[in-house]
Amino acid sequence: MPYDELGALALLAHIPQEAVRDNPDVVAVSALAERPEDLDTLDAYCSTGSLRRAADLLHLH
């Protein structure tokens, strides 16, 4: 996707890196990146919008 099509998301490129690195949510997602199975779980949850559907998709019950 070209940069000019990002709309409001393009504003994120202007946030100082220090502010991003210190954000607790960014820190948490960075920690998830160290465990691929946790990233799969986050992806499934974001894709389905439901813990129950994400668990079903991942065959975790």
N, CA, C and O atoms as a MOPAC input file, in Angstrom:
PM7 MOZYME 1SCF
protein

 N      0.84600 1    -1.16500 1     0.00000 1
 C      0.00000 1     0.00000 1     0.00000 1
 C      0.89600 1     1.23600 1     0.00000 1
 O      1.76600 1     1.36800 1     0.86200 1
 N      0.69700 1     2.12500 1    -0.94100 1
 C      1.49100 1     3.35800 1    -0.98000 1
 C      1.23500 1     4.23200 1     0.24800 1
 O      0.13400 1     4.25500 1     0.79900 1
 N      2.27100 1     4.93900 1     0.65400 1
 C      2.21600 1     5.78200 1     1.85200 1
 C      1.06100 1     6.76900 1     1.79100 1
 O      0.37800 1     6.97800 1     2.79300 1
 N      0.83100 1     7.37600 1     0.63700 1
 C     -0.20500 1     8.40400 1     0.54300 1
 C     -1.62000 1     7.84100 1     0.65900 1
 O     -2.57800 1     8.60500 1     0.77800 1
 N     -1.76300 1     6.52600 1     0.62600 1
 C     -3.08000 1     5.90400 1     0.78500 1
 C     -3.36200 1     5.50500 1     2.24300 1
 O     -4.44200 1     4.99600 1     2.54600 1
 N     -2.41500 1     5.72900 1     3.12800 1
 C     -2.58800 1     5.33900 1     4.52400 1
 C     -3.51100 1     6.27600 1     5.29500 1
 O     -4.02200 1     5.90600 1     6.35200 1
 N     -3.72600 1     7.45600 1     4.79300 1
 C     -4.60600 1     8.39800 1     5.47400 1
 C     -4.07100 1     8.73800 1     6.85800 1
 O     -2.89100 1     9.05100 1     7.01900 1
 N     -4.95600 1     8.67300 1     7.86300 1
 C     -4.59500 1     9.04300 1     9.23700 1
 C     -3.49200 1     8.14400 1     9.79800 1
 O     -2.73800 1     8.57400 1    10.67100 1
 N     -3.38700 1     6.91500 1     9.31600 1
 C     -2.32200 1     6.02800 1     9.81500 1
 C     -0.93300 1     6.57800 1     9.49700 1
 O      0.02600 1     6.28000 1    10.20900 1
 N     -0.81600 1     7.36900 1     8.44600 1
 C      0.46900 1     7.95900 1     8.08800 1
 C      0.98700 1     8.88200 1     9.19300 1
 O      2.19300 1     9.10600 1     9.29800 1
 N      0.09500 1     9.41100 1    10.00500 1
 C      0.50900 1    10.28400 1    11.11000 1
 C      1.37900 1     9.54200 1    12.11600 1
 O      2.19400 1    10.15800 1    12.80300 1
 N      1.21400 1     8.23400 1    12.21000 1
 C      2.02000 1     7.45800 1    13.15200 1
 C      3.50500 1     7.56100 1    12.84000 1
 O      4.33400 1     7.42000 1    13.73900 1
 N      3.84900 1     7.80000 1    11.59600 1
 C      5.25700 1     7.92400 1    11.21000 1
 C      5.90500 1     9.16600 1    11.80700 1
 O      7.13100 1     9.26900 1    11.84900 1
 N      5.09300 1    10.10400 1    12.26600 1
 C      5.61800 1    11.35900 1    12.81000 1
 C      5.74300 1    11.35500 1    14.33100 1
 O      6.17100 1    12.35000 1    14.91500 1
 N      5.38300 1    10.26900 1    14.96700 1
 C      5.50700 1    10.16400 1    16.42400 1
 C      6.96900 1     9.86600 1    16.75800 1
 O      7.56000 1     8.96300 1    16.16400 1
 N      7.55700 1    10.59800 1    17.68400 1
 C      8.96300 1    10.34100 1    18.04400 1
 C      9.16700 1     8.89000 1    18.50600 1
 O      8.36000 1     8.35000 1    19.26300 1
 N     10.24100 1     8.28200 1    18.04500 1
 C     10.52500 1     6.89000 1    18.38500 1
 C     10.59400 1     6.65400 1    19.88300 1
 O     10.17900 1     5.59800 1    20.36000 1
 N     11.11000 1     7.61600 1    20.63100 1
 C     11.22200 1     7.44500 1    22.08200 1
 C      9.83900 1     7.29600 1    22.70800 1
 O      9.64900 1     6.49800 1    23.62600 1
 N      8.88300 1     8.06500 1    22.21100 1
 C      7.51700 1     7.99000 1    22.74500 1
 C      6.89500 1     6.63400 1    22.44000 1
 O      6.17800 1     6.06900 1    23.26600 1
 N      7.17000 1     6.12600 1    21.26900 1
 C      6.62400 1     4.81900 1    20.88400 1
 C      7.25000 1     3.72500 1    21.74000 1
 O      6.55200 1     2.85800 1    22.26500 1
 N      8.57200 1     3.77500 1    21.87400 1
 C      9.28000 1     2.73800 1    22.64200 1
 C      8.85300 1     2.68800 1    24.09300 1
 O      8.87000 1     1.61700 1    24.70000 1
 N      8.46900 1     3.81800 1    24.66700 1
 C      8.09200 1     3.87900 1    26.07800 1
 C      6.61500 1     3.58500 1    26.32400 1
 O      6.19300 1     3.47800 1    27.47500 1
 N      5.83200 1     3.45500 1    25.27000 1
 C      4.40500 1     3.20200 1    25.41700 1
 C      4.18100 1     1.77200 1    25.93100 1
 O      4.70300 1     0.82700 1    25.34100 1
 N      3.41900 1     1.59600 1    27.01200 1
 C      3.21800 1     0.25300 1    27.58600 1
 C      2.59000 1    -0.75300 1    26.60800 1
 O      2.90500 1    -1.94200 1    26.65800 1
 N      1.71900 1    -0.28800 1    25.73700 1
 C      1.11400 1    -1.19600 1    24.77000 1
 C      2.13300 1    -1.67300 1    23.74200 1
 O      2.13000 1    -2.84000 1    23.34900 1
 N      2.99800 1    -0.77100 1    23.31100 1
 C      4.04700 1    -1.14200 1    22.35900 1
 C      5.01300 1    -2.12000 1    23.00900 1
 O      5.45500 1    -3.08000 1    22.37600 1
 N      5.33900 1    -1.87600 1    24.26800 1
 C      6.22900 1    -2.78700 1    25.00800 1
 C      5.60100 1    -4.17800 1    25.08400 1
 O      6.29100 1    -5.17900 1    24.89200 1
 N      4.30500 1    -4.24700 1    25.36200 1
 C      3.62100 1    -5.53700 1    25.46900 1
 C      3.60100 1    -6.27200 1    24.13600 1
 O      3.83700 1    -7.47900 1    24.09300 1
 N      3.32300 1    -5.56300 1    23.05300 1
 C      3.30800 1    -6.21000 1    21.73600 1
 C      4.72100 1    -6.64700 1    21.35100 1
 O      4.89600 1    -7.69700 1    20.73200 1
 N      5.71000 1    -5.86400 1    21.70600 1
 C      7.10100 1    -6.25500 1    21.43500 1
 C      7.45800 1    -7.54700 1    22.15500 1
 O      8.15300 1    -8.39900 1    21.60200 1
 N      6.98500 1    -7.69100 1    23.38600 1
 C      7.23300 1    -8.93100 1    24.13800 1
 C      6.54000 1   -10.10200 1    23.45400 1
 O      7.07600 1   -11.21000 1    23.42100 1
 N      5.35100 1    -9.86300 1    22.90700 1
 C      4.64600 1   -10.93000 1    22.18300 1
 C      5.43500 1   -11.39000 1    20.96300 1
 O      5.41000 1   -12.56800 1    20.60700 1
 N      6.13000 1   -10.46300 1    20.33100 1
 C      6.87800 1   -10.78600 1    19.12100 1
 C      7.97600 1   -11.80700 1    19.38000 1
 O      8.45800 1   -12.45800 1    18.45200 1
 N      8.36700 1   -11.94600 1    20.63300 1
 C      9.39700 1   -12.92400 1    20.97800 1
 C      8.84000 1   -14.34300 1    21.06900 1
 O      9.60000 1   -15.30900 1    21.12600 1
 N      7.51200 1   -14.46700 1    21.08300 1
 C      6.86700 1   -15.77800 1    21.18100 1
 C      5.86300 1   -15.90700 1    20.03300 1
 O      4.73500 1   -15.42500 1    20.13800 1
 N      6.27500 1   -16.55900 1    18.93300 1
 C      5.40900 1   -16.64500 1    17.74800 1
 C      4.01500 1   -17.20300 1    18.02800 1
 O      3.05400 1   -16.78900 1    17.38100 1
 N      3.88300 1   -18.12200 1    18.96700 1
 C      2.55800 1   -18.68200 1    19.25500 1
 C      1.64100 1   -17.63400 1    19.87800 1
 O      0.42600 1   -17.67200 1    19.68500 1
 N      2.22400 1   -16.69800 1    20.62600 1
 C      1.41700 1   -15.61500 1    21.19100 1
 C      0.98100 1   -14.63700 1    20.10900 1
 O     -0.12500 1   -14.09900 1    20.16300 1
 N      1.85000 1   -14.40600 1    19.12400 1
 C      1.46600 1   -13.55500 1    18.00200 1
 C      0.32900 1   -14.18800 1    17.20900 1
 O     -0.57600 1   -13.49200 1    16.74900 1
 N      0.37700 1   -15.51700 1    17.04800 1
 C     -0.71100 1   -16.22000 1    16.36500 1
 C     -2.02500 1   -16.03200 1    17.11900 1
 O     -3.07800 1   -15.83300 1    16.51300 1
 N     -1.94900 1   -16.09700 1    18.43700 1
 C     -3.14600 1   -15.91400 1    19.25600 1
 C     -3.68800 1   -14.49100 1    19.10900 1
 O     -4.89400 1   -14.30100 1    18.95000 1
 N     -2.80900 1   -13.49800 1    19.16200 1
 C     -3.23400 1   -12.11300 1    18.99400 1
 C     -3.84100 1   -11.90000 1    17.61300 1
 O     -4.86400 1   -11.22800 1    17.47900 1
 N     -3.22300 1   -12.46300 1    16.60100 1
 C     -3.73100 1   -12.33800 1    15.23800 1
 C     -5.11800 1   -12.96200 1    15.12100 1
 O     -6.01500 1   -12.38300 1    14.50900 1
 N     -5.29000 1   -14.13600 1    15.70400 1
 C     -6.58800 1   -14.80900 1    15.64900 1
 C     -7.64200 1   -13.98600 1    16.37300 1
 O     -8.76700 1   -13.86000 1    15.88800 1
 N     -7.30000 1   -13.43100 1    17.51400 1
 C     -8.26100 1   -12.60600 1    18.25300 1
 C     -8.63800 1   -11.35300 1    17.45700 1
 O     -9.81400 1   -11.00000 1    17.36700 1
 N     -7.63900 1   -10.69000 1    16.88500 1
 C     -7.92100 1    -9.47800 1    16.11200 1
 C     -8.73900 1    -9.80300 1    14.85800 1
 O     -9.57100 1    -9.00400 1    14.42800 1
 N     -8.49800 1   -10.96200 1    14.28700 1
 C     -9.23200 1   -11.35500 1    13.07600 1
 C    -10.68200 1   -11.71300 1    13.37000 1
 O    -11.57300 1   -11.44400 1    12.56300 1
 N    -10.91200 1   -12.31700 1    14.52300 1
 C    -12.25700 1   -12.78900 1    14.83700 1
 C    -13.02900 1   -11.83500 1    15.72700 1
 O    -14.25800 1   -11.79600 1    15.67200 1
 N    -12.32100 1   -11.05900 1    16.55300 1
 C    -12.99100 1   -10.15400 1    17.47600 1
 C    -13.61800 1   -10.85600 1    18.65800 1
 O    -14.42700 1   -10.26600 1    19.37400 1
 N    -13.25300 1   -12.11900 1    18.87400 1
 C    -13.86600 1   -12.90500 1    19.93900 1
 C    -12.85500 1   -13.90300 1    20.48900 1
 O    -12.18600 1   -14.60900 1    19.73400 1
 N    -12.75400 1   -13.95300 1    21.81200 1
 C    -11.86300 1   -14.95100 1    22.42500 1
 C    -12.30900 1   -16.36300 1    22.09000 1
 O    -11.48800 1   -17.23000 1    21.79000 1
 N    -13.60100 1   -16.58500 1    22.14200 1
 C    -14.14400 1   -17.92200 1    21.86600 1
 C    -13.85700 1   -18.34700 1    20.42400 1
 O    -13.44700 1   -19.48100 1    20.18100 1
 N    -14.07200 1   -17.44200 1    19.47100 1
 C    -13.82200 1   -17.78400 1    18.06400 1
 C    -12.32300 1   -17.93300 1    17.79900 1
 O    -11.91600 1   -18.77100 1    16.99500 1
 N    -11.51200 1   -17.13200 1    18.46600 1
 C    -10.06200 1   -17.26400 1    18.30200 1
 C     -9.58800 1   -18.61800 1    18.83500 1
 O     -8.76100 1   -19.28000 1    18.20800 1
 N    -10.11100 1   -19.02400 1    19.98100 1
 C     -9.74600 1   -20.32500 1    20.54800 1
 C    -10.18300 1   -21.44800 1    19.61600 1
 O     -9.44800 1   -22.41700 1    19.42100 1
 N    -11.37300 1   -21.32300 1    19.04000 1
 C    -11.84900 1   -22.32500 1    18.09300 1
 C    -10.94700 1   -22.39200 1    16.86300 1
 O    -10.59800 1   -23.47700 1    16.39900 1
 N    -10.57500 1   -21.22700 1    16.34000 1
 C     -9.70200 1   -21.16400 1    15.18000 1
 C     -8.34400 1   -21.79900 1    15.45700 1
 O     -7.76400 1   -22.45200 1    14.59000 1
 N     -7.84400 1   -21.59800 1    16.67900 1
 C     -6.52000 1   -22.13700 1    17.05000 1
 C     -6.59700 1   -23.53200 1    17.65000 1
 O     -5.57900 1   -24.11900 1    18.01900 1
 N     -7.82600 1   -24.06000 1    17.74500 1
 C     -8.05500 1   -25.38100 1    18.34800 1
 C     -7.54800 1   -25.43300 1    19.79100 1
 O     -6.94000 1   -26.41300 1    20.22000 1
 N     -7.81600 1   -24.34900 1    20.52600 1
 C     -7.44600 1   -24.26100 1    21.93100 1
 C     -8.71800 1   -24.12400 1    22.76100 1
 O     -9.49900 1   -23.19500 1    22.55600 1
 N     -8.92200 1   -25.02700 1    23.67500 1
 C    -10.12000 1   -24.96200 1    24.49700 1
 C     -9.81300 1   -25.33900 1    25.92200 1
 O    -10.70800 1   -25.34100 1    26.76700 1

